[in-house]
mmCIF file of C-alpha atoms in Angstrom:
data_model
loop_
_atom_site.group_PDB
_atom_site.id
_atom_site.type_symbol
_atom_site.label_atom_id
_atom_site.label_comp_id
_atom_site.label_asym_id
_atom_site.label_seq_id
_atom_site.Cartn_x
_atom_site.Cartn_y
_atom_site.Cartn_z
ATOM 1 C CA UNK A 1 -5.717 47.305 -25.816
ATOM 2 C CA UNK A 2 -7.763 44.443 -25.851
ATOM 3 C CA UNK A 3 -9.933 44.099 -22.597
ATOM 4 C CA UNK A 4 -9.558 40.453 -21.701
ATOM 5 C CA UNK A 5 -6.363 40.454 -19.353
ATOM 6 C CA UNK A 6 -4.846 37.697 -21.498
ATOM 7 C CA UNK A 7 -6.980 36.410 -24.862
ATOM 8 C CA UNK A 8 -5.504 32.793 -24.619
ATOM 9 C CA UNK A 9 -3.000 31.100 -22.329
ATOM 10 C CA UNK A 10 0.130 29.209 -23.980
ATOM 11 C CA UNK A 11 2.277 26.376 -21.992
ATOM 12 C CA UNK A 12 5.376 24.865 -23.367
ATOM 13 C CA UNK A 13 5.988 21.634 -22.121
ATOM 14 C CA UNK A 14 9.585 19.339 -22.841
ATOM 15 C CA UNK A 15 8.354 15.615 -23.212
ATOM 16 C CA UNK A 16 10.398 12.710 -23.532
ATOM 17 C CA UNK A 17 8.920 10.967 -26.840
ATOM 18 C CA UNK A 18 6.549 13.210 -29.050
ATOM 19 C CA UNK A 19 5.105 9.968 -31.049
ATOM 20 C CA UNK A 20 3.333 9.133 -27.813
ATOM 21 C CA UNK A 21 2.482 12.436 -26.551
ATOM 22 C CA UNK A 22 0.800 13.690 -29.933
ATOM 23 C CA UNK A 23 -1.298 10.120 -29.614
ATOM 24 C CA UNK A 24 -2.277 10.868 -25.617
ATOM 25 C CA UNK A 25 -3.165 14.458 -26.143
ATOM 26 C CA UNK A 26 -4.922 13.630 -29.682
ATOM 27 C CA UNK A 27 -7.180 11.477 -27.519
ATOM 28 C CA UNK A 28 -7.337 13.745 -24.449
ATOM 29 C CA UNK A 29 -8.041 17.068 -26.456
ATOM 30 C CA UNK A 30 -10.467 15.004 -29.120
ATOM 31 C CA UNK A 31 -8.594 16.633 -31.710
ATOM 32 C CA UNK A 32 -5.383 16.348 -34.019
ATOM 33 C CA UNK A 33 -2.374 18.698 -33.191
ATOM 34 C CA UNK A 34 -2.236 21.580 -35.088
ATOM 35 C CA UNK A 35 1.073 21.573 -36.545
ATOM 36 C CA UNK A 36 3.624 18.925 -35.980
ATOM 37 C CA UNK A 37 7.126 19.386 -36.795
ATOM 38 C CA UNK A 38 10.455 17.699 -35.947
ATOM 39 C CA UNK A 39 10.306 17.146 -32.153
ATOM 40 C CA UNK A 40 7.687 19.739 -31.917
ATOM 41 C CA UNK A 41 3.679 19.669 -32.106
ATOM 42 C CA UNK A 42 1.500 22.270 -30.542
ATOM 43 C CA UNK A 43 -2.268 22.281 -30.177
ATOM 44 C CA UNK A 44 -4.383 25.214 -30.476
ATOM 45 C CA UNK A 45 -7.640 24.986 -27.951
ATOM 46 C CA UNK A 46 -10.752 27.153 -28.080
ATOM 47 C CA UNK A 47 -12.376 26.380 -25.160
ATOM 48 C CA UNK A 48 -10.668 27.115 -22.689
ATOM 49 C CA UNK A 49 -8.589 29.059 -24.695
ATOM 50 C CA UNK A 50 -5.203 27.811 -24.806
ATOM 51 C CA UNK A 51 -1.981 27.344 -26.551
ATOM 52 C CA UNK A 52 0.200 23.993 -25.664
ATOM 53 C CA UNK A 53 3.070 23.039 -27.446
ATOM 54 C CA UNK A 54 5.613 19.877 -26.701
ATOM 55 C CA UNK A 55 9.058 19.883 -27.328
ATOM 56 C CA UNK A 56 11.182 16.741 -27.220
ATOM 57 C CA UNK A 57 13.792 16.707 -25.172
ATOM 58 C CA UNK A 58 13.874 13.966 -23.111
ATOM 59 C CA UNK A 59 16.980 15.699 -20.577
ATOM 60 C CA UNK A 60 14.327 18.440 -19.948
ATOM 61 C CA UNK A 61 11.268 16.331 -19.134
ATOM 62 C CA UNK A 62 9.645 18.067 -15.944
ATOM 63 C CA UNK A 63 7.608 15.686 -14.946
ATOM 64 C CA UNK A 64 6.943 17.030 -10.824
ATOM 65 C CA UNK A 65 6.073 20.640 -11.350
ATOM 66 C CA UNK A 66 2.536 19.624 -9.590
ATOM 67 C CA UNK A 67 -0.344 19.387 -12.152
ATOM 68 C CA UNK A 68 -2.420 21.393 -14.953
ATOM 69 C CA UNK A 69 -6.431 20.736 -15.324
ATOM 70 C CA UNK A 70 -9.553 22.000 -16.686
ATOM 71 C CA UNK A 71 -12.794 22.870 -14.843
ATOM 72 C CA UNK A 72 -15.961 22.214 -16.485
ATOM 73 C CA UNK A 73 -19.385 23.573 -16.304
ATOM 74 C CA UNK A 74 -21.987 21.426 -15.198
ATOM 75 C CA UNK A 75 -21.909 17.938 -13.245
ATOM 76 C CA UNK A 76 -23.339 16.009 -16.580
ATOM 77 C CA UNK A 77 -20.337 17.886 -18.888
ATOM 78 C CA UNK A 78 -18.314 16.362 -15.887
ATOM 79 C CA UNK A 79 -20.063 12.735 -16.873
ATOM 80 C CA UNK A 80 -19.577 12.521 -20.011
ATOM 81 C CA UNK A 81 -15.801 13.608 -20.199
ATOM 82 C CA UNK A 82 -15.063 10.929 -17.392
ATOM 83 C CA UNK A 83 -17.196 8.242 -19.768
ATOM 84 C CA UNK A 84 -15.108 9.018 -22.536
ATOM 85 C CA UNK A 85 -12.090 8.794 -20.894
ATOM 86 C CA UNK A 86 -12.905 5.800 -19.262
ATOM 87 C CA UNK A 87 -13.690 4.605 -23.255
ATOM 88 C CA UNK A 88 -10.368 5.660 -24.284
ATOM 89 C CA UNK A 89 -8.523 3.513 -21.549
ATOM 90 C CA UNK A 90 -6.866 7.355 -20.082
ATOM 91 C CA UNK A 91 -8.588 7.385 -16.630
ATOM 92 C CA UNK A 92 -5.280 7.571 -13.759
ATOM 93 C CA UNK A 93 -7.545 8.096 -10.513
ATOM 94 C CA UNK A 94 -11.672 8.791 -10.220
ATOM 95 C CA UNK A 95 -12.631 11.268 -7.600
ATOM 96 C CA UNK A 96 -16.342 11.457 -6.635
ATOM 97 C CA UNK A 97 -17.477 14.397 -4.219
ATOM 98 C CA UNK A 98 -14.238 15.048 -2.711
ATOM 99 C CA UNK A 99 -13.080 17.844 -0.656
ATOM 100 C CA UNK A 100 -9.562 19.083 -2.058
ATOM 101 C CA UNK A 101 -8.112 22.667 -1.818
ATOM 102 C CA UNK A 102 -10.393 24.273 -0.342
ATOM 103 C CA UNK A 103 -13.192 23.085 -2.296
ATOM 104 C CA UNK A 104 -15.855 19.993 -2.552
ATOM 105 C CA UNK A 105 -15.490 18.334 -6.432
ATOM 106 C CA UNK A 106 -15.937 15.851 -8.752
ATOM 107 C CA UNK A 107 -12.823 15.136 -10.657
ATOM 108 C CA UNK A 108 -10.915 12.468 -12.540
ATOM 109 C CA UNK A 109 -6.870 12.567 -13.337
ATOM 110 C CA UNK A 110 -5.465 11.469 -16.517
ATOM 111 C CA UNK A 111 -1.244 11.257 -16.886
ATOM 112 C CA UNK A 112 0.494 11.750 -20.701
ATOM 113 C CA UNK A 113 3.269 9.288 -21.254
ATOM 114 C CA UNK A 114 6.150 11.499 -19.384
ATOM 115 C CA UNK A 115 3.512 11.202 -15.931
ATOM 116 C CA UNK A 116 2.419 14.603 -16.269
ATOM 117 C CA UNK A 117 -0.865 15.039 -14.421
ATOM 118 C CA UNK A 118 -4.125 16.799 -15.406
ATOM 119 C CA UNK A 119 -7.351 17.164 -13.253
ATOM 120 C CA UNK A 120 -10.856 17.658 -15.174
ATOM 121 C CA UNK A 121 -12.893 19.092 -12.199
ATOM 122 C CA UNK A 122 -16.453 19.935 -11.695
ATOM 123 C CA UNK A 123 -16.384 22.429 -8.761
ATOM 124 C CA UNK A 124 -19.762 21.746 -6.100
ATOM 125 C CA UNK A 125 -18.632 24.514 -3.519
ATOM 126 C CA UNK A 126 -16.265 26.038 -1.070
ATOM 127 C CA UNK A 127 -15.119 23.656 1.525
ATOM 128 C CA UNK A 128 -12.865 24.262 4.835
ATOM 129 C CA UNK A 129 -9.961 21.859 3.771
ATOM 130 C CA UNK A 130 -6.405 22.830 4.831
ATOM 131 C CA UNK A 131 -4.599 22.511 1.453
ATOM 132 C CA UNK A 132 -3.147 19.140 1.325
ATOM 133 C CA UNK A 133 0.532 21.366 -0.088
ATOM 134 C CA UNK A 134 1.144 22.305 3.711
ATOM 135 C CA UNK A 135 0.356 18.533 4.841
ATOM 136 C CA UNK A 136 3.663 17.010 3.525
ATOM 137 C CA UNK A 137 3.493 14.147 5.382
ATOM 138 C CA UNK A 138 0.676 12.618 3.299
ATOM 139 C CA UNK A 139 1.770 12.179 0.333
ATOM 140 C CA UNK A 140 -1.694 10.528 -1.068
ATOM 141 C CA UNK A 141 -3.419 14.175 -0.450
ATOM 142 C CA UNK A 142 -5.500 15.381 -3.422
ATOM 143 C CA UNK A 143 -3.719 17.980 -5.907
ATOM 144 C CA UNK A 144 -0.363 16.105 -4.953
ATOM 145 C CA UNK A 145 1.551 13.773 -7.336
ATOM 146 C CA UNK A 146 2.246 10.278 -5.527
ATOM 147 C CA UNK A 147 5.517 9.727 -3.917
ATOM 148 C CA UNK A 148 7.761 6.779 -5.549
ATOM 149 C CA UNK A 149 9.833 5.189 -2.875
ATOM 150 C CA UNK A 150 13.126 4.840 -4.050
ATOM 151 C CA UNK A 151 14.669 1.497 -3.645
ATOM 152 C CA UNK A 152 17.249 1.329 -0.614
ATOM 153 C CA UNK A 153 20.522 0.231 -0.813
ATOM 154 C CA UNK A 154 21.710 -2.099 1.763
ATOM 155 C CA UNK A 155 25.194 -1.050 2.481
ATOM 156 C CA UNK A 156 27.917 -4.005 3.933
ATOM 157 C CA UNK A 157 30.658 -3.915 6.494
ATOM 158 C CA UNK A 158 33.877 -3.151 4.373
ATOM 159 C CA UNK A 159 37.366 -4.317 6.163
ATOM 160 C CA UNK A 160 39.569 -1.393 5.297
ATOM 161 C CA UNK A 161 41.781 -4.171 3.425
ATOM 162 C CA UNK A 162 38.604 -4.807 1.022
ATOM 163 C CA UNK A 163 39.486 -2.387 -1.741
ATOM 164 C CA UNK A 164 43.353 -2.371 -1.965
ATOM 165 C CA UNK A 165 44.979 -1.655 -5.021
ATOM 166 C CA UNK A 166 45.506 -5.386 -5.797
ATOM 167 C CA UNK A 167 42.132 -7.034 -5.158
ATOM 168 C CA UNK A 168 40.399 -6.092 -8.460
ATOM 169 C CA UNK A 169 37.926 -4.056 -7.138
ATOM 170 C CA UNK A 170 39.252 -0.757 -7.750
#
């Protein structure tokens, strides 16, 4: 049995238009997918060692599940991915020295086209931080997607004689 628990970690996402996923993650990962097929690509990732393949299917797009993200070695690795980034017009929120889950970082969020985030985090130390997932109530908290307010509908006063068989409205 090999002794690494798991050689390399594989995540299956649904997305709702592969054209413009294989473009964003092309330009995120710095590399071309590794196979494309119809309404499939995957990319193969050595460091960190992962598998991630799309799948389009726009009724399955899963766009809330929370977020994925990479952690990266040193502060000036941390730099130069955010510079790039920022080059390539894919920087979603910048995140200098903050204190989120339980830990102070440096971190920038970039989302694919179905809104998917990803963190790339440079970890400075452990901090006491209640994790913002048990502080619902603020829904700007670090590690949390934003919160789109739904539009309300403002609902009239019907007359019970409004919606009778004979006024077209049925």
């Amino acid at each position: 049995m090999n002794k690494e628990v798991f050689p390399r970690m594989h995540v299956s996402l649904y997305v709702s238009n592969l054209a413009a996923t294989v473009n964003f993650y092309s330009t995120f990962f710095r590399k071309p997918a590794d196979k494309i097929k119809s309404r499939y690509a995957k990319y193969i990732l050595d460091s960190p060692s992962l598998i991630i393949s799309f799948i389009e299917n726009p009724e399955r797009v899963q766009s809330n599940f929370g977020h994925l993200g990479f952690q990266v070695s040193t502060r000036e690795e941390m730099e130069q991915r955010l510079e790039l980034a920022r080059k390539q017009d894919i920087v979603h929120k910048e995140e200098i020295g903050t204190a989120c889950c339980y830990a102070v970082q440096d971190k920038f969020w970039v989302n694919d086209p179905d809104n998917i985030q990803w963190e790339v985090y440079y970890f400075h130390e452990d901090a006491e931080f209640n994790d913002p997932h048990y502080e619902l109530q603020d829904t700007s908290a670090c590690c949390m997607p934003a919160v789109e307010e739904k539009p309300k509908v403002a609902l009239a006063e019907l007359s019970k004689d409004s919606c009778d068989p004979n006024s077209g409205c049925c």
